[in-house]
GROMACS .gro file of N, CA, C and O in nm:
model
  496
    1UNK      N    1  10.499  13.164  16.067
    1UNK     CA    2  10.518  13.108  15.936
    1UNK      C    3  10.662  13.055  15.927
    1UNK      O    4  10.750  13.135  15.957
    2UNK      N    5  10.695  12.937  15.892
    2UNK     CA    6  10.827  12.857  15.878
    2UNK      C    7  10.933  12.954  15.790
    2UNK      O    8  10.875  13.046  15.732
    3UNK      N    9  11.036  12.949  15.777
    3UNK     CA   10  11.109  13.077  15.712
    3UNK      C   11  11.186  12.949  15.616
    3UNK      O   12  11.260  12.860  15.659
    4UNK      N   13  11.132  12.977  15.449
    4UNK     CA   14  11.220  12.911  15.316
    4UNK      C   15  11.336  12.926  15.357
    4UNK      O   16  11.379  13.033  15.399
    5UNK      N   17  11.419  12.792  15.347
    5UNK     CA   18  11.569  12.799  15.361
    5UNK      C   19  11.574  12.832  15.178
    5UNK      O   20  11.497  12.798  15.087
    6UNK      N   21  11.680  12.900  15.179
    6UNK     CA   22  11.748  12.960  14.997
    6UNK      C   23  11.852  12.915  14.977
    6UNK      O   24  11.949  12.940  15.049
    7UNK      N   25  11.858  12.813  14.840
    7UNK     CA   26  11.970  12.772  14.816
    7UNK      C   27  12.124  12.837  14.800
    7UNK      O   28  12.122  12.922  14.711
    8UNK      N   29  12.206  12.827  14.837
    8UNK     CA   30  12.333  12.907  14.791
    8UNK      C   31  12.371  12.878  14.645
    8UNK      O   32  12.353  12.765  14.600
    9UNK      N   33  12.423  12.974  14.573
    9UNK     CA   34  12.458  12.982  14.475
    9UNK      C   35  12.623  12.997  14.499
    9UNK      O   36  12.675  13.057  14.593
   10UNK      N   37  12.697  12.925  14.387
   10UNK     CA   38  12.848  12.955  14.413
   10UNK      C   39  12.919  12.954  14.258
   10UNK      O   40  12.909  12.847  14.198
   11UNK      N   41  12.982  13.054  14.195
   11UNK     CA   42  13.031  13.039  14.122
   11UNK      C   43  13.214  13.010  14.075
   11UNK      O   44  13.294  13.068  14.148
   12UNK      N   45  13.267  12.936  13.974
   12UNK     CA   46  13.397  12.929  13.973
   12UNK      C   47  13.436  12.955  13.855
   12UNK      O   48  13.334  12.980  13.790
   13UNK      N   49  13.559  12.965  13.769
   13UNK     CA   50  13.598  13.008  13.696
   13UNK      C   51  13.690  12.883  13.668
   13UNK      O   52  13.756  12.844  13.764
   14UNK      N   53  13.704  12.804  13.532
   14UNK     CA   54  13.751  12.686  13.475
   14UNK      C   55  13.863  12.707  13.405
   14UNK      O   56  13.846  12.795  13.320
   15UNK      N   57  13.989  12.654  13.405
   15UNK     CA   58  14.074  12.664  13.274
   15UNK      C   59  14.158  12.764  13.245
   15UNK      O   60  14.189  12.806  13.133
   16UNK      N   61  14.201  12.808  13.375
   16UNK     CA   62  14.299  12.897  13.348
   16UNK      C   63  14.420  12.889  13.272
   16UNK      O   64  14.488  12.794  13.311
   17UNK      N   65  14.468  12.948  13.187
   17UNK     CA   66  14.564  12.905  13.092
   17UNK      C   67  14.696  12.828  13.103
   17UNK      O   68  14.753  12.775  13.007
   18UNK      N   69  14.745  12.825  13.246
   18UNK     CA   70  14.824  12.793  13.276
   18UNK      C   71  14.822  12.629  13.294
   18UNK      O   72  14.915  12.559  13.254
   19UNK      N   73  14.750  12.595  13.335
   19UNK     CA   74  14.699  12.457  13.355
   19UNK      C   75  14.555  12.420  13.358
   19UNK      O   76  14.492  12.369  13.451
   20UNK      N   77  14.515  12.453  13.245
   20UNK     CA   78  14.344  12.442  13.196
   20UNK      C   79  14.314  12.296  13.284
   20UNK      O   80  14.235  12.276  13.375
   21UNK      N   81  14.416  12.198  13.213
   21UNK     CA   82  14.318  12.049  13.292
   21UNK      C   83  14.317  12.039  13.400
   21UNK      O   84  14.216  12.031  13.470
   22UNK      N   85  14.520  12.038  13.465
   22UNK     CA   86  14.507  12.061  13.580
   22UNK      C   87  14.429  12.110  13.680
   22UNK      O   88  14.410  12.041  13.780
   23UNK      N   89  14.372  12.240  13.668
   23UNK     CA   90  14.330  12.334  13.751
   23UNK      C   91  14.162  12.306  13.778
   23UNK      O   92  14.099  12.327  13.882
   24UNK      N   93  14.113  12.252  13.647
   24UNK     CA   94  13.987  12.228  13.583
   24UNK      C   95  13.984  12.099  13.676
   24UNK      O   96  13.911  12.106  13.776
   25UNK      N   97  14.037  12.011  13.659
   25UNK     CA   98  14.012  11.870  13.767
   25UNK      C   99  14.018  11.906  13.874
   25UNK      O  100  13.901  11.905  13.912
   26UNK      N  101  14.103  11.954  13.986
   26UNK     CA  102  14.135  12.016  14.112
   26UNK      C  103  13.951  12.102  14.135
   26UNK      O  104  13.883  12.079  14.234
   27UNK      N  105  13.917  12.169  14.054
   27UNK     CA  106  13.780  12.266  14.056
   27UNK      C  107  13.701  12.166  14.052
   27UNK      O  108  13.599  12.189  14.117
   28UNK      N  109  13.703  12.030  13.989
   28UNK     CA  110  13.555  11.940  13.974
   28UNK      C  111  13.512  11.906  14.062
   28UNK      O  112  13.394  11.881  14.085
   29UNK      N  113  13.656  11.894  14.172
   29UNK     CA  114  13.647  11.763  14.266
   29UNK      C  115  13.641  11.852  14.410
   29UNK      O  116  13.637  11.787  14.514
   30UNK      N  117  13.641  12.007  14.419
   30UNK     CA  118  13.627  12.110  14.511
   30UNK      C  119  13.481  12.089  14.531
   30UNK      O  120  13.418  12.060  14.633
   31UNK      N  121  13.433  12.117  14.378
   31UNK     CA  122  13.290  12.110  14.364
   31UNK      C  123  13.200  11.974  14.431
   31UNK      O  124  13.117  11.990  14.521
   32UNK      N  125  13.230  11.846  14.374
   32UNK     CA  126  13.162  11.750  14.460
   32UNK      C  127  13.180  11.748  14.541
   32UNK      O  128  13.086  11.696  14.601
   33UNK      N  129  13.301  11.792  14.640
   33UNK     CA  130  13.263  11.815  14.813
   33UNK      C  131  13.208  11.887  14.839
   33UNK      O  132  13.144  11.852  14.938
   34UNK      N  133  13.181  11.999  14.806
   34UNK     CA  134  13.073  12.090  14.846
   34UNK      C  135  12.979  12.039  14.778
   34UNK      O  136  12.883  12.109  14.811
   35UNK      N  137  12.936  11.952  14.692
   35UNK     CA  138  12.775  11.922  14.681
   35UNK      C  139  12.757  11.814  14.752
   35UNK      O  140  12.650  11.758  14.728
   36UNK      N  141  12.842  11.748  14.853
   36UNK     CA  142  12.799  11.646  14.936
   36UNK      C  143  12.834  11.682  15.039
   36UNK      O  144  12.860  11.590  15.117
   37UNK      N  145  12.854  11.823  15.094
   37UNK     CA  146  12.818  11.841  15.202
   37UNK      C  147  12.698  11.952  15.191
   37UNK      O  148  12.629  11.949  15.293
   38UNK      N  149  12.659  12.034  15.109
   38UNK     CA  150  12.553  12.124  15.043
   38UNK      C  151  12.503  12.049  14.942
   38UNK      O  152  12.556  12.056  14.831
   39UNK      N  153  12.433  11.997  14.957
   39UNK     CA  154  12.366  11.910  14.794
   39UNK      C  155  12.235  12.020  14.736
   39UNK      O  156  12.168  11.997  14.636
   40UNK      N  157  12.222  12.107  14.799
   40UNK     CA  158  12.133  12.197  14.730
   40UNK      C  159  12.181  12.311  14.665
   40UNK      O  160  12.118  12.378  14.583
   41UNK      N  161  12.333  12.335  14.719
   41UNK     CA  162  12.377  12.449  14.660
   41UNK      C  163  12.392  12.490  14.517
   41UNK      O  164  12.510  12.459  14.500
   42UNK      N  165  12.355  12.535  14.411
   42UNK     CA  166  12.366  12.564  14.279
   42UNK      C  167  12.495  12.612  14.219
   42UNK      O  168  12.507  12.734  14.230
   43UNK      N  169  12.593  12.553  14.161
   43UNK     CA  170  12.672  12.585  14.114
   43UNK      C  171  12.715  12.615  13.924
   43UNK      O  172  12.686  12.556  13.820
   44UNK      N  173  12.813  12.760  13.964
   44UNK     CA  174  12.780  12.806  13.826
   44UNK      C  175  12.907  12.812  13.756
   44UNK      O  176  12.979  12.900  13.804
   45UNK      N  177  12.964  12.745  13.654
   45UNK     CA  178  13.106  12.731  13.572
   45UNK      C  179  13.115  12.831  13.512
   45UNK      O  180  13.013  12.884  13.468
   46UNK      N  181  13.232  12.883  13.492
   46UNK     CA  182  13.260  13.016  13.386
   46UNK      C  183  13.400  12.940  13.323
   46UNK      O  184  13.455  12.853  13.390
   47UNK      N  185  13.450  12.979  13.197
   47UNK     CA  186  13.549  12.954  13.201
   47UNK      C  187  13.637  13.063  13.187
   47UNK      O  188  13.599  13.164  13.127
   48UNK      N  189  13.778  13.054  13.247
   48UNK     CA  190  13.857  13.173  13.260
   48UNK      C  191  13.903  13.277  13.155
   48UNK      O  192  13.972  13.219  13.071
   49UNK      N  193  13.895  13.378  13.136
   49UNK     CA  194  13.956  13.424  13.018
   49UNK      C  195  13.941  13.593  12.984
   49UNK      O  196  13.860  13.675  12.939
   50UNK      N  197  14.114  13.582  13.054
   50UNK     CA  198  14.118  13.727  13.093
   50UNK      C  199  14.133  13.825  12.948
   50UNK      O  200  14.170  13.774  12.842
   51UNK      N  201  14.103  13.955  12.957
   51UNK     CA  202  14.072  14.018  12.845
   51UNK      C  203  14.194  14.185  12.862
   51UNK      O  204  14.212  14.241  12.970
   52UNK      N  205  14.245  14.221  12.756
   52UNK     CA  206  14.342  14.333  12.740
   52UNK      C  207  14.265  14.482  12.776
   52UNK      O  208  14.146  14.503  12.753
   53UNK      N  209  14.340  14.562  12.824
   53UNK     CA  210  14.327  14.663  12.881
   53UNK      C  211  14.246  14.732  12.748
   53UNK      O  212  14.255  14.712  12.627
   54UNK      N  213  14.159  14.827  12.833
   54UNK     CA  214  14.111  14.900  12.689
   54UNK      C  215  14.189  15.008  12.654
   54UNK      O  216  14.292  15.056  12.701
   55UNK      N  217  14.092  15.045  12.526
   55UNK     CA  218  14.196  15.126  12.425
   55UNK      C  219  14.237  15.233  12.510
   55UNK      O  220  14.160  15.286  12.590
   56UNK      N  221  14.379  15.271  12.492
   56UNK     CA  222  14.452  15.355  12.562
   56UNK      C  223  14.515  15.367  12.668
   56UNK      O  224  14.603  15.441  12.713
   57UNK      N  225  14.456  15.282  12.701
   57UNK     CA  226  14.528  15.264  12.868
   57UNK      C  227  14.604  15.049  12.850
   57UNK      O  228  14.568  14.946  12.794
   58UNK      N  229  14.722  15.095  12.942
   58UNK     CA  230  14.786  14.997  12.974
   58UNK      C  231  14.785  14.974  13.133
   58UNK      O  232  14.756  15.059  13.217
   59UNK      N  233  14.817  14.862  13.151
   59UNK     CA  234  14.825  14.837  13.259
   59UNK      C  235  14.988  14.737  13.242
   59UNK      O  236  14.985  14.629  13.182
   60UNK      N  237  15.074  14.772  13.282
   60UNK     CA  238  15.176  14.637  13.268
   60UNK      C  239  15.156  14.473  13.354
   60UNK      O  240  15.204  14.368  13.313
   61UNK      N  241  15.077  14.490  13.476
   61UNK     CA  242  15.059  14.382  13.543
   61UNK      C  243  14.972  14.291  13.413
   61UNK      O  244  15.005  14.175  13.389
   62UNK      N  245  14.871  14.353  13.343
   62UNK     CA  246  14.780  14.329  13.288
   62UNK      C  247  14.886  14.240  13.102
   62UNK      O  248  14.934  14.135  13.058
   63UNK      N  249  14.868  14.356  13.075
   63UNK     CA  250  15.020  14.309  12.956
   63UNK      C  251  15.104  14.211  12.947
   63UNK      O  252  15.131  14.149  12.845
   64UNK      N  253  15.169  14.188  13.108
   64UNK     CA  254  15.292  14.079  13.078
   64UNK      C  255  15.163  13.949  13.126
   64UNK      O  256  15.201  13.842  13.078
   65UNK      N  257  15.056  13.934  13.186
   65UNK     CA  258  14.984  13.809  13.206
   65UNK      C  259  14.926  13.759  13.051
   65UNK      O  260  14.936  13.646  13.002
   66UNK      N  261  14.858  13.892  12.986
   66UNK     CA  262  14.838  13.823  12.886
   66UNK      C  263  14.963  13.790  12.716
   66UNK      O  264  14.953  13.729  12.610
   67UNK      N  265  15.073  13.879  12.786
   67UNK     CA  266  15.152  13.801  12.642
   67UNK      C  267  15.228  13.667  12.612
   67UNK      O  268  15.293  13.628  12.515
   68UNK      N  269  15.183  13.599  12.764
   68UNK     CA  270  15.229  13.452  12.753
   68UNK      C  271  15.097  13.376  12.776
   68UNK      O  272  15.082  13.276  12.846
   69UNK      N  273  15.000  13.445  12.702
   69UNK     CA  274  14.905  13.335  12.667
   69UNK      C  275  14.939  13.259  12.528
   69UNK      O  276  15.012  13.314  12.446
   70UNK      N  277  14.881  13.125  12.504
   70UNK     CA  278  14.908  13.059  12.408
   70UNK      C  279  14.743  12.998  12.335
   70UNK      O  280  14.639  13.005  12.402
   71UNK      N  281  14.745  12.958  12.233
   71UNK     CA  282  14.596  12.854  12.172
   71UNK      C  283  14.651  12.728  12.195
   71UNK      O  284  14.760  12.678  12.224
   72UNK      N  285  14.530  12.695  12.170
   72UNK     CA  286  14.572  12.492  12.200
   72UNK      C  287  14.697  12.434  12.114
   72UNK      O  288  14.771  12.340  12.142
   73UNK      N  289  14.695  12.539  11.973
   73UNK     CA  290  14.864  12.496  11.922
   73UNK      C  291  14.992  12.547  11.963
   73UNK      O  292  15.106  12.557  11.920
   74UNK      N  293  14.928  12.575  12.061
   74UNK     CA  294  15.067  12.677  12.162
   74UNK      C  295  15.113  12.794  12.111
   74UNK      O  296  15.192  12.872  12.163
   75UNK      N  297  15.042  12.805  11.976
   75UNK     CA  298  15.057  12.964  11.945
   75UNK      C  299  15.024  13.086  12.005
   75UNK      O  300  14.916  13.083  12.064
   76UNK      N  301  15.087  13.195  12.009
   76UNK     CA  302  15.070  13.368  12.087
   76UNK      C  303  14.902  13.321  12.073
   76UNK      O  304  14.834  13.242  12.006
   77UNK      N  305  14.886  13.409  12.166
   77UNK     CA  306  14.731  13.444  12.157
   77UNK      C  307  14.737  13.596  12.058
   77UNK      O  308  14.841  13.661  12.072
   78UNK      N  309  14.655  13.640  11.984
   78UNK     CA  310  14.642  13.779  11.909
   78UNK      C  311  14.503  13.825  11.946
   78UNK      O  312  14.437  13.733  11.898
   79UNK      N  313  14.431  13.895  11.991
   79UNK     CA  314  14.353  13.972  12.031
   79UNK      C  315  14.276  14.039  11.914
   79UNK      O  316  14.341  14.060  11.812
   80UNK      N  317  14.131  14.078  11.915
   80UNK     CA  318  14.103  14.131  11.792
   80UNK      C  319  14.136  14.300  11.848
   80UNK      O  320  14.129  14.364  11.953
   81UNK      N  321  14.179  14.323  11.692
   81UNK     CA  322  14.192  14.498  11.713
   81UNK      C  323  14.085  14.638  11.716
   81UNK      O  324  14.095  14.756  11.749
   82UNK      N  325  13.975  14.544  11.660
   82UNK     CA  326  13.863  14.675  11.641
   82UNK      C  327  13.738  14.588  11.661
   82UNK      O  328  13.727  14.468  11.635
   83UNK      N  329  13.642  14.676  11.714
   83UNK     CA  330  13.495  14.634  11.767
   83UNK      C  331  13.422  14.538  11.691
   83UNK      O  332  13.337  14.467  11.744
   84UNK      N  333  13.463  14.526  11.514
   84UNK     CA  334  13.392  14.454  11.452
   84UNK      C  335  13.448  14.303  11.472
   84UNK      O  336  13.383  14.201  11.449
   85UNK      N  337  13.586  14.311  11.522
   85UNK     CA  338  13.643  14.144  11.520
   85UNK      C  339  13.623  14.136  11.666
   85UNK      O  340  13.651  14.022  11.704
   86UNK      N  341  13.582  14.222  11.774
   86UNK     CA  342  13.567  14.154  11.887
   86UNK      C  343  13.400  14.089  11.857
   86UNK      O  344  13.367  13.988  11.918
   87UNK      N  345  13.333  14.135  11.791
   87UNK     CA  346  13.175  14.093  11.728
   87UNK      C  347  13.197  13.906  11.671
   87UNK      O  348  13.115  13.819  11.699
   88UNK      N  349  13.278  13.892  11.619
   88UNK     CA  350  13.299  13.737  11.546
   88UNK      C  351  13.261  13.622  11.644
   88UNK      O  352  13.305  13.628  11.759
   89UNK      N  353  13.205  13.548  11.617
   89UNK     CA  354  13.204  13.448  11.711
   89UNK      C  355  13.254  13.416  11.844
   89UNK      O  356  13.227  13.423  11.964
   90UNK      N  357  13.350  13.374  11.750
   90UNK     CA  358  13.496  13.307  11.848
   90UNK      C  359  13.527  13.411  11.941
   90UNK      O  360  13.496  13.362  12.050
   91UNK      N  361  13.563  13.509  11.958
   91UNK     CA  362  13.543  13.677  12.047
   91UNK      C  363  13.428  13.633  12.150
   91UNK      O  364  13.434  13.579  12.260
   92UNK      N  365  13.326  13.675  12.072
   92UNK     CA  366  13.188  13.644  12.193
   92UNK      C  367  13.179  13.519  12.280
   92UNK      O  368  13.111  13.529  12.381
   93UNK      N  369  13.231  13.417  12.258
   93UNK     CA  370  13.241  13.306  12.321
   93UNK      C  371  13.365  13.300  12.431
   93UNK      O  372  13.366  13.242  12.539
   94UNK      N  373  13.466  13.377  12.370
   94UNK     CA  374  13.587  13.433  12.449
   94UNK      C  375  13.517  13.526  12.556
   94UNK      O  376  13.468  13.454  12.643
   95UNK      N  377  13.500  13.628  12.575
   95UNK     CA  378  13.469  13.712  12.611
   95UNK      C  379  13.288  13.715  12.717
   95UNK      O  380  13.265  13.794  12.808
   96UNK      N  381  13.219  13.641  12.682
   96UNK     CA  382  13.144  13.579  12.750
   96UNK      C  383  13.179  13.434  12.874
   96UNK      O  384  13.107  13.369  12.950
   97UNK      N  385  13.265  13.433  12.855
   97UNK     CA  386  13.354  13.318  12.981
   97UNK      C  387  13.254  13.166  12.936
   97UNK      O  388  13.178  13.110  13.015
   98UNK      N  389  13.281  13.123  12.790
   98UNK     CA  390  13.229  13.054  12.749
   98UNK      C  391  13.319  12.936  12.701
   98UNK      O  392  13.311  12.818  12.735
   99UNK      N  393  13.410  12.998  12.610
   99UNK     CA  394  13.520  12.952  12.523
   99UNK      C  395  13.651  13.005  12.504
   99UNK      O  396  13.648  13.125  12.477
  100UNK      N  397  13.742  12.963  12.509
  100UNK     CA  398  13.902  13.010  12.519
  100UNK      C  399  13.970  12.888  12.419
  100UNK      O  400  13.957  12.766  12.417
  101UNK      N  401  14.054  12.992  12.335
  101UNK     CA  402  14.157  12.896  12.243
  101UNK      C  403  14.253  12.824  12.296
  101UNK      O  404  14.315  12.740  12.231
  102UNK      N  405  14.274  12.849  12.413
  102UNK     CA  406  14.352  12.724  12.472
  102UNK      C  407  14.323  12.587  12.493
  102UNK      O  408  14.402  12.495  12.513
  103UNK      N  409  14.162  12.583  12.482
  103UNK     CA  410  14.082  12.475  12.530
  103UNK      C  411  14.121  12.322  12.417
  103UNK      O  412  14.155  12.330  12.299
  104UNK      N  413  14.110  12.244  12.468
  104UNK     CA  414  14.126  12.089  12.367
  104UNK      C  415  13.998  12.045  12.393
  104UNK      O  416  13.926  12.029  12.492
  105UNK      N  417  13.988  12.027  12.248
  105UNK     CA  418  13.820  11.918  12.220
  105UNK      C  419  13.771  11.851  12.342
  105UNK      O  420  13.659  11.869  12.389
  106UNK      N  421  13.902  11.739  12.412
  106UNK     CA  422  13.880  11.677  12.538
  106UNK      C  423  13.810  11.738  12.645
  106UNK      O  424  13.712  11.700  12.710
  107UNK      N  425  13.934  11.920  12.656
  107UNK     CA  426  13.860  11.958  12.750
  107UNK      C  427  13.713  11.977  12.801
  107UNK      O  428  13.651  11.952  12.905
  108UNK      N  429  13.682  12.042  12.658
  108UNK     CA  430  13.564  12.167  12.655
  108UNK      C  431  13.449  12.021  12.632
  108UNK      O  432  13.339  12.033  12.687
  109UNK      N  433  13.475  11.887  12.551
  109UNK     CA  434  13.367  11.779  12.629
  109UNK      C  435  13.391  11.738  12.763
  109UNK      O  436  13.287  11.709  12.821
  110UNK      N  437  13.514  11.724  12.846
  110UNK     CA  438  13.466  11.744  13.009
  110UNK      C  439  13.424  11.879  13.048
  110UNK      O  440  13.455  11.880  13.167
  111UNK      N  441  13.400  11.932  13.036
  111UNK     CA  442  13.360  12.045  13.118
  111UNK      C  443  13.170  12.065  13.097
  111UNK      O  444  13.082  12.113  13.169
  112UNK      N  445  13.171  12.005  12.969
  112UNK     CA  446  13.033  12.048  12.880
  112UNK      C  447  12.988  11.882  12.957
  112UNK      O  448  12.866  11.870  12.963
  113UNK      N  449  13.036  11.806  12.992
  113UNK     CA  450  12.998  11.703  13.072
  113UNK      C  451  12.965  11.727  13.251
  113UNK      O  452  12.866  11.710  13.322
  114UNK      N  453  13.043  11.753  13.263
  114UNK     CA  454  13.026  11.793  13.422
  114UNK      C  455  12.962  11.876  13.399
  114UNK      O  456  12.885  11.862  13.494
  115UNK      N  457  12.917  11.981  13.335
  115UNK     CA  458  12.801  12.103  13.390
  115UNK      C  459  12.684  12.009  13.370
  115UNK      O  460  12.622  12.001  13.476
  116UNK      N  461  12.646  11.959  13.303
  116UNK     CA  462  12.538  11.877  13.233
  116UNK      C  463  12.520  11.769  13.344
  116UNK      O  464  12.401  11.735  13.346
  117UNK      N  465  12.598  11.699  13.441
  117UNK     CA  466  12.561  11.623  13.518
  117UNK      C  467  12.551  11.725  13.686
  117UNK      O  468  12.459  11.729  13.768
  118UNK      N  469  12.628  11.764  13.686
  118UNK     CA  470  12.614  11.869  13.831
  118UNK      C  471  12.483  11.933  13.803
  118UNK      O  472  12.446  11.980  13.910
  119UNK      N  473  12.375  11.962  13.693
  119UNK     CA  474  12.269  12.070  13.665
  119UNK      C  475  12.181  11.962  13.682
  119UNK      O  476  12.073  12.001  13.724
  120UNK      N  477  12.191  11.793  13.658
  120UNK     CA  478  12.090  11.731  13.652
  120UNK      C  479  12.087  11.697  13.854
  120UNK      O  480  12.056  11.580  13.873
  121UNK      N  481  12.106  11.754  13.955
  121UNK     CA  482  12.106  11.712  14.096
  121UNK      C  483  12.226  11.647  14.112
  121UNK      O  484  12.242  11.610  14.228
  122UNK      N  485  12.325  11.618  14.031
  122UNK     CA  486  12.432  11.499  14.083
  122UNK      C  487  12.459  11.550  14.236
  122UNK      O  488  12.472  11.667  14.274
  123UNK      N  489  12.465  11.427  14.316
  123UNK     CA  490  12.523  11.426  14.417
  123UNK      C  491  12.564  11.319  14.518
  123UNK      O  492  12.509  11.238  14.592
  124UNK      N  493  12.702  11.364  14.480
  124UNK     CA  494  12.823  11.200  14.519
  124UNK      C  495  12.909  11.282  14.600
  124UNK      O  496  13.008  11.233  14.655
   0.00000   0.00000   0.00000
């Protein structure tokens, strides 16, 4: 019996705070070489978005990465403090590697563009 070849699956992580576009373009264009040399491989976007130590425990490596995060108005990032504000939307979309306040309208329509064409077979 012939043995199913199985597609590879590969996942990446988008938009790291430091250089969301930057880093985010550099990742698009990783990606179309590997789908034109793997054009079957399935690829899966996350976007980056690291989250604070839980209650009680610190980590300082952890601490000093996230207190120079900023939102798209370059403001501190603030964290919710109790279970019901990590519940709010904006949280779950954070926290699901969906949505990050750093993101610009621009971005989050390229990104919501390229998943949408890489999912329909693109392959260039």
């Amino acid at each position: 019996m012939p043995q199913q070849r199985r597609d590879s699956e590969l996942s990446f992580m988008l938009a790291p705070p430091q250089d969301p576009e930057g880093e985010t373009e550099r990742t698009f264009e990783f990606i179309r070489h590997i789908k034109r040399v793997h054009p079957t491989t399935e690829i899966m976007l996350y976007i980056y978005a690291p989250l604070p130590s839980g209650p009680g425990s610190t980590l300082p490596q952890v601490e000093r990465a996230l207190s120079g995060l900023r939102d798209s108005d370059g403001g501190p990032l603030v964290f919710p403090a109790t279970a019901d504000e990590w519940a709010e939307p904006q949280w779950i979309t954070y926290w699901c590697h969906t949505d990050v306040p750093w993101l610009t309208p621009k971005l989050r329509t390229r990104i919501r563009d390229f998943t949408t064409v890489s999912g329909a077979g693109f392959r260039r």
